[in-house]
Amino acid sequence: MSKDELNIKDNTSLFKEERYVQQRENKKQFEAPCSEQETAEALAYSKSAEYMEKNFNRQNVVINPHKACQPLGSVMAALGFEKTLPFVHGSQGCNAYFRSHLSRHFKEPTPSVSTSMTEDAAVFGGMNNLIDGLENSVALYKPEMVAICTTCMAEVIGDDLNSFIGNARIKGVISEEYPVAYCNTPSFVGSHITGYDAMIKGIISYLYTRSGIESKPGSGAESGEKLNVLLGFEPYTGNFAEMRKILGAFDTQYTLLGDHSGNYDSPATGEYEYYYGGTKLEDVPQAANALGTLSLQKYTLKKTQEYISGTWNQQITALSTPLGIKGTDKLLEAVSELTGLPVPASLSEERGRVVDALMDSHPYLHGKRVALVGDPDLLIGLIGFCLETGMEPVHIICSNGDVDYNEVKFKDEAEALLASSPYGSEAAVHVGKDLWHMRSLLLNDSVDLAIGSSHLKFAAKDAEVPLVRIGFPIFDRHHMHRYPIIGYQGTLNLLSLIVNTILQQLDDNNSGFNFELVR
Amino acid sequence: MDPVRQDEFDSEACGSIAPKAKPCPRPKPGEAAGGCSFDGAQITLLPIMDAAHLVHGPIACAGNSWESRGTLSSGPSLSQYGFATDLTDSDIIFGGEKKLKESIDYIAGRFAPPAIFVYSTCVTALTGEDMDAVCKTAAERIGIPVIPVNSPGFVGSKNLGNRLAGDALLQYVIGTGEPEPGTPLGVNLIGEYNIAGEMWDIEKLMNSAGISVTSRITGDARYKEITWAHRAKVNMVVCSRALLGLAREMESRYGIPYFEGSFYGAKETTYSLRQMAYLMNDREMERRVDRLTEREEARLSQDLRPYRKLLKGKRAVLYTGGVKSWSVISALKELGVQVVGVGTNKSTEDDVRRIADRVGDDTEYIPEGGASRILKTVKERKADIMIAGGRNMYVAMKEQIPFIDINQERHKAYAGYEGVLRLAKELTYSLANPVWKLAASPAPWDREGPAYER
């Protein structure tokens, strides 16, 4: 049978038919009575400076948020360790959200369980749920470690995880030795990046403490161990591969602390397993002996970095997401400095090729006005990339951007970076704002391009601005996360994404006079 | 199917009012359970497209969920916006009622919605916010209905949340408005959410038979039309698990007869249309329905021919909730697909009875979730395809099992006669896609015998 033999319309074409159009018209009688003129006036008003001011004075309601909550980050962090089951202590819905949210982004299953607390737990505490939950989940999913994070509910009633886990051991539902890491992650504080940090710190400090090993920075070099690397709340599995490639080119030994790329990029073999890849549990305490630690999300990993430099006494180099040529240069310099190894020729050559590509595309990028939305470390990287290509960041929104790193706040760093280039002169950085603020900015002061997650698509559509999807979450495009955006290769990917969006826009919008073959 | 009457399940229906007396089954700690009551309440009410939906709680409940439902709108889009009070630690200590009050005022001032639904969350329920009082005074102040939906996540499952949302509609919305004089009165569609535009297909069918929809509860609904739902002549409960209690209460309060029906599968669709006309007590309408359904069924049967050939004898495992657990079986049977395993996790006893009526003795019932449990059934029963929701989709892909999504997130409309055709097409395409062969054949260097098959 030919696939066109029967013409069955889907909902994008079907509902354009006359009878459906009529049906929609008929339904207007039920809607708030508002003439087309009034609608047009309201739209015009929403583009005005007057409304933007009102919008920015808004204190008490968030409209179209651009952050998720702490335990979501904790679930992702837990999946970065070998055979570790994320375990959410709270009511069951939170866990369902985390699983859907992460699965919709990565297009992969997310193994994660919940203590399913209900009213009786709200009154009497969640200890029984936690003990029963540990027993059930260990029996059902056979993890080698359980990583527990809390939710709002557990935090509000003040559940004490440490003693509950202790009681679970006393009751014998898990053995004395069975590893259970935990962290406290109330959703009414911070965001997904705070929770990611809390769980990474929770896991590495737990595994280190129980191992009885004492950290001797540099002693790992004898056994070949030189470097610890943390990528942070990383929505790109491709970035892990790129980082491995770079470290491989340096020919250094390393430990990735928290590598969820296995779980979120596993092959279709015909057999589903709950756990794929991840940092080996026995490697974590050994990481205390490495020469130093490289962190690629300094704002995200604040507590983890403090722990490593304090307890492990290690040298730490903390960067923001290494995007663009300069960002990658910093990364390679940092690896070189921490390991004492020279930057390999293969990477220098790659750098040259990507600089060449940037030169090829620069006429289409120069002076393009850009709006950016994202997490703090991603934004620092993106601003840097824009400035080096001649694009001009104009509106920058960071909902969870009030994180300070060694007294430097994200906003201060972003503004200093923007001030370092004439291309940054028009930019304004807004922390703690949401996507409804961004809509005002886009409508009031238009840009050529918006860069951000899928959630930005509504504001971008209203303002008729093309959107390049970078960051988290990306629900409505496939496989974006499989391509790296860090390193020189990632820079090339970013460049092609952006420049080709601009070129597509040129073709879509042109009147026919400049519908050209060669660009 | 026999029409199900009230007296048949007065005692045991999960969808009945008074959740305290007969609660939905509690989730088990340590499993990967589905959504919570808050989630359930939102699913039920978010399709009221012109209303504002404000989440009173920390950012996550809104931040992790806004605009991720495939419930389509034919006009207003206010329902798509993620509104949240974003409570922080100091609000937990000092209370968030002032924040809520000002949020409501802002939304009313800027967006002028016909109504605002305010959802409680675990946190605001635990800290004891008096949401009802804030909503009541706000409604008086701003002059539009502000409806508290008390369905915090921890009270239980998603189904319970559906019911609590139904309670909010009964308490605050239904019966507060009147239709324009002369409006033709007909049927309320209860528990139909216009996923992928299914409601529009249904409405078109009903209109062809001269049956008008009085209120959509709540697929592509406008707030106003729900206020006069009590004037309908018949209630049809499309998803029984969720809002049966609403229909029962409307029968006792307003004397509106109801029936449970489905639009999945031609026979179910025909039954539902006939039942509507029968309960409307209109002989002429019944005759029109008979003519329409005969014509549609004949046409469908003709159109399905090529698909039936390909689908006959194929084996499916169905893992879904509520009404779909039995009604999709009918649709599949019409296509010649045999259901060899079926999930009963979210089904009422009535649902299970209906499943039993529709499947053979050797069909396996899957009472509890967990990917491995479903996969075991697929393997043991040698199923050709898995039909389930989004969270199980990627597990199926890992196992190289053809899959179609029929739950909340689906992008295809499967209701009505045309829906059966679409289902047939999706099944065929999923089964016939060359990727399964590709996935099942090893790389050439791992193959025994000649390296390339020609």
PDB file of C-alpha atoms in Angstrom, chain B residues 278-380:
ATOM      1  CA  TYR B 278     -31.659   8.029  23.715  1.00  0.00           C
ATOM      2  CA  LEU B 279     -31.176  10.012  26.912  1.00  0.00           C
ATOM      3  CA  MET B 280     -32.187  13.218  25.137  1.00  0.00           C
ATOM      4  CA  ASN B 281     -35.463  11.429  24.612  1.00  0.00           C
ATOM      5  CA  ASP B 282     -35.759  12.642  21.029  1.00  0.00           C
ATOM      6  CA  ARG B 283     -36.924  10.037  18.493  1.00  0.00           C
ATOM      7  CA  GLU B 284     -36.025  12.143  15.492  1.00  0.00           C
ATOM      8  CA  MET B 285     -32.532  12.616  16.861  1.00  0.00           C
ATOM      9  CA  GLU B 286     -32.205   8.876  17.392  1.00  0.00           C
ATOM     10  CA  ARG B 287     -33.077   8.263  13.764  1.00  0.00           C
ATOM     11  CA  ARG B 288     -30.526  10.828  12.644  1.00  0.00           C
ATOM     12  CA  VAL B 289     -27.877   9.205  14.806  1.00  0.00           C
ATOM     13  CA  ASP B 290     -28.691   5.799  13.341  1.00  0.00           C
ATOM     14  CA  ARG B 291     -28.310   7.098   9.812  1.00  0.00           C
ATOM     15  CA  LEU B 292     -25.092   8.901  10.633  1.00  0.00           C
ATOM     16  CA  THR B 293     -23.454   6.021  12.469  1.00  0.00           C
ATOM     17  CA  GLU B 294     -24.424   3.500   9.795  1.00  0.00           C
ATOM     18  CA  ARG B 295     -22.958   5.692   7.109  1.00  0.00           C
ATOM     19  CA  GLU B 296     -19.790   6.447   9.074  1.00  0.00           C
ATOM     20  CA  GLU B 297     -19.228   2.832  10.064  1.00  0.00           C
ATOM     21  CA  ALA B 298     -19.642   1.666   6.486  1.00  0.00           C
ATOM     22  CA  ARG B 299     -17.255   4.255   5.206  1.00  0.00           C
ATOM     23  CA  LEU B 300     -14.740   3.492   7.912  1.00  0.00           C
ATOM     24  CA  SER B 301     -14.930  -0.199   7.218  1.00  0.00           C
ATOM     25  CA  GLN B 302     -14.160   0.502   3.573  1.00  0.00           C
ATOM     26  CA  ASP B 303     -11.282   2.828   4.423  1.00  0.00           C
ATOM     27  CA  LEU B 304      -9.772   0.391   6.884  1.00  0.00           C
ATOM     28  CA  ARG B 305      -9.471  -2.492   4.462  1.00  0.00           C
ATOM     29  CA  PRO B 306      -5.842  -2.056   3.467  1.00  0.00           C
ATOM     30  CA  TYR B 307      -4.826  -1.555   7.099  1.00  0.00           C
ATOM     31  CA  ARG B 308      -6.726  -4.563   8.381  1.00  0.00           C
ATOM     32  CA  LYS B 309      -4.745  -6.807   6.096  1.00  0.00           C
ATOM     33  CA  LEU B 310      -1.518  -5.593   7.651  1.00  0.00           C
ATOM     34  CA  LEU B 311      -2.680  -5.437  11.245  1.00  0.00           C
ATOM     35  CA  LYS B 312      -4.574  -8.701  11.461  1.00  0.00           C
ATOM     36  CA  GLY B 313      -3.140 -11.001  14.089  1.00  0.00           C
ATOM     37  CA  LYS B 314      -0.699  -8.469  15.455  1.00  0.00           C
ATOM     38  CA  ARG B 315      -0.230  -8.606  19.214  1.00  0.00           C
ATOM     39  CA  ALA B 316      -0.173  -5.537  21.441  1.00  0.00           C
ATOM     40  CA  VAL B 317       0.529  -4.731  25.059  1.00  0.00           C
ATOM     41  CA  LEU B 318      -1.548  -1.830  26.285  1.00  0.00           C
ATOM     42  CA  TYR B 319      -0.416   0.139  29.306  1.00  0.00           C
ATOM     43  CA  THR B 320      -2.525   3.156  30.014  1.00  0.00           C
ATOM     44  CA  GLY B 321      -4.867   4.601  32.574  1.00  0.00           C
ATOM     45  CA  GLY B 322      -8.570   4.904  33.196  1.00  0.00           C
ATOM     46  CA  VAL B 323     -11.049   4.708  30.378  1.00  0.00           C
ATOM     47  CA  LYS B 324      -8.441   4.053  27.714  1.00  0.00           C
ATOM     48  CA  SER B 325      -7.537   0.747  29.313  1.00  0.00           C
ATOM     49  CA  TRP B 326     -10.772  -0.756  28.003  1.00  0.00           C
ATOM     50  CA  SER B 327     -11.968   1.536  25.250  1.00  0.00           C
ATOM     51  CA  VAL B 328      -8.755   1.319  23.225  1.00  0.00           C
ATOM     52  CA  ILE B 329      -9.117  -2.462  23.343  1.00  0.00           C
ATOM     53  CA  SER B 330     -12.346  -2.095  21.343  1.00  0.00           C
ATOM     54  CA  ALA B 331     -10.619   0.062  18.780  1.00  0.00           C
ATOM     55  CA  LEU B 332      -7.766  -2.407  18.464  1.00  0.00           C
ATOM     56  CA  LYS B 333     -10.139  -5.346  18.128  1.00  0.00           C
ATOM     57  CA  GLU B 334     -11.852  -3.628  15.238  1.00  0.00           C
ATOM     58  CA  LEU B 335      -8.479  -3.461  13.557  1.00  0.00           C
ATOM     59  CA  GLY B 336      -7.764  -7.128  14.184  1.00  0.00           C
ATOM     60  CA  VAL B 337      -5.071  -6.402  16.750  1.00  0.00           C
ATOM     61  CA  GLN B 338      -5.027  -8.752  19.689  1.00  0.00           C
ATOM     62  CA  VAL B 339      -4.368  -7.291  23.129  1.00  0.00           C
ATOM     63  CA  VAL B 340      -2.140  -9.784  24.950  1.00  0.00           C
ATOM     64  CA  GLY B 341      -1.356  -7.660  27.988  1.00  0.00           C
ATOM     65  CA  VAL B 342      -3.158  -4.773  29.624  1.00  0.00           C
ATOM     66  CA  GLY B 343      -2.298  -2.459  32.493  1.00  0.00           C
ATOM     67  CA  THR B 344      -4.909  -2.117  35.228  1.00  0.00           C
ATOM     68  CA  ASN B 345      -2.924   0.165  37.493  1.00  0.00           C
ATOM     69  CA  LYS B 346      -5.214   3.148  37.110  1.00  0.00           C
ATOM     70  CA  SER B 347      -8.466   1.361  36.369  1.00  0.00           C
ATOM     71  CA  THR B 348     -11.584   1.192  38.516  1.00  0.00           C
ATOM     72  CA  GLU B 349     -13.258  -2.108  39.198  1.00  0.00           C
ATOM     73  CA  ASP B 350     -15.751  -1.202  36.509  1.00  0.00           C
ATOM     74  CA  ASP B 351     -12.930  -0.541  34.082  1.00  0.00           C
ATOM     75  CA  VAL B 352     -11.482  -3.962  34.861  1.00  0.00           C
ATOM     76  CA  ARG B 353     -14.868  -5.575  34.333  1.00  0.00           C
ATOM     77  CA  ARG B 354     -15.081  -3.875  30.965  1.00  0.00           C
ATOM     78  CA  ILE B 355     -11.565  -4.982  30.083  1.00  0.00           C
ATOM     79  CA  ALA B 356     -12.571  -8.557  30.899  1.00  0.00           C
ATOM     80  CA  ASP B 357     -15.569  -8.264  28.576  1.00  0.00           C
ATOM     81  CA  ARG B 358     -13.306  -7.296  25.737  1.00  0.00           C
ATOM     82  CA  VAL B 359     -10.243  -9.510  25.941  1.00  0.00           C
ATOM     83  CA  GLY B 360      -9.594 -13.216  25.766  1.00  0.00           C
ATOM     84  CA  ASP B 361      -8.791 -15.447  28.728  1.00  0.00           C
ATOM     85  CA  ASP B 362      -5.100 -15.545  27.975  1.00  0.00           C
ATOM     86  CA  THR B 363      -4.621 -11.786  28.201  1.00  0.00           C
ATOM     87  CA  GLU B 364      -2.283 -10.842  30.999  1.00  0.00           C
ATOM     88  CA  TYR B 365      -3.277  -8.157  33.508  1.00  0.00           C
ATOM     89  CA  ILE B 366      -0.486  -5.878  34.649  1.00  0.00           C
ATOM     90  CA  PRO B 367      -1.611  -4.453  37.983  1.00  0.00           C
ATOM     91  CA  GLU B 368       1.486  -2.462  38.859  1.00  0.00           C
ATOM     92  CA  GLY B 369       3.898  -0.193  37.044  1.00  0.00           C
ATOM     93  CA  GLY B 370       7.594  -0.342  36.541  1.00  0.00           C
ATOM     94  CA  ALA B 371       9.218  -0.662  33.178  1.00  0.00           C
ATOM     95  CA  SER B 372      10.512  -4.157  33.775  1.00  0.00           C
ATOM     96  CA  ARG B 373       7.039  -5.509  34.518  1.00  0.00           C
ATOM     97  CA  ILE B 374       5.656  -4.237  31.205  1.00  0.00           C
ATOM     98  CA  LEU B 375       8.681  -5.444  29.276  1.00  0.00           C
ATOM     99  CA  LYS B 376       8.342  -8.896  30.776  1.00  0.00           C
ATOM    100  CA  THR B 377       4.808  -9.132  29.420  1.00  0.00           C
ATOM    101  CA  VAL B 378       5.873  -7.893  25.995  1.00  0.00           C
ATOM    102  CA  LYS B 379       8.543 -10.567  25.813  1.00  0.00           C
ATOM    103  CA  GLU B 380       6.594 -13.436  27.270  1.00  0.00           C
TER     104      GLU B 380
END
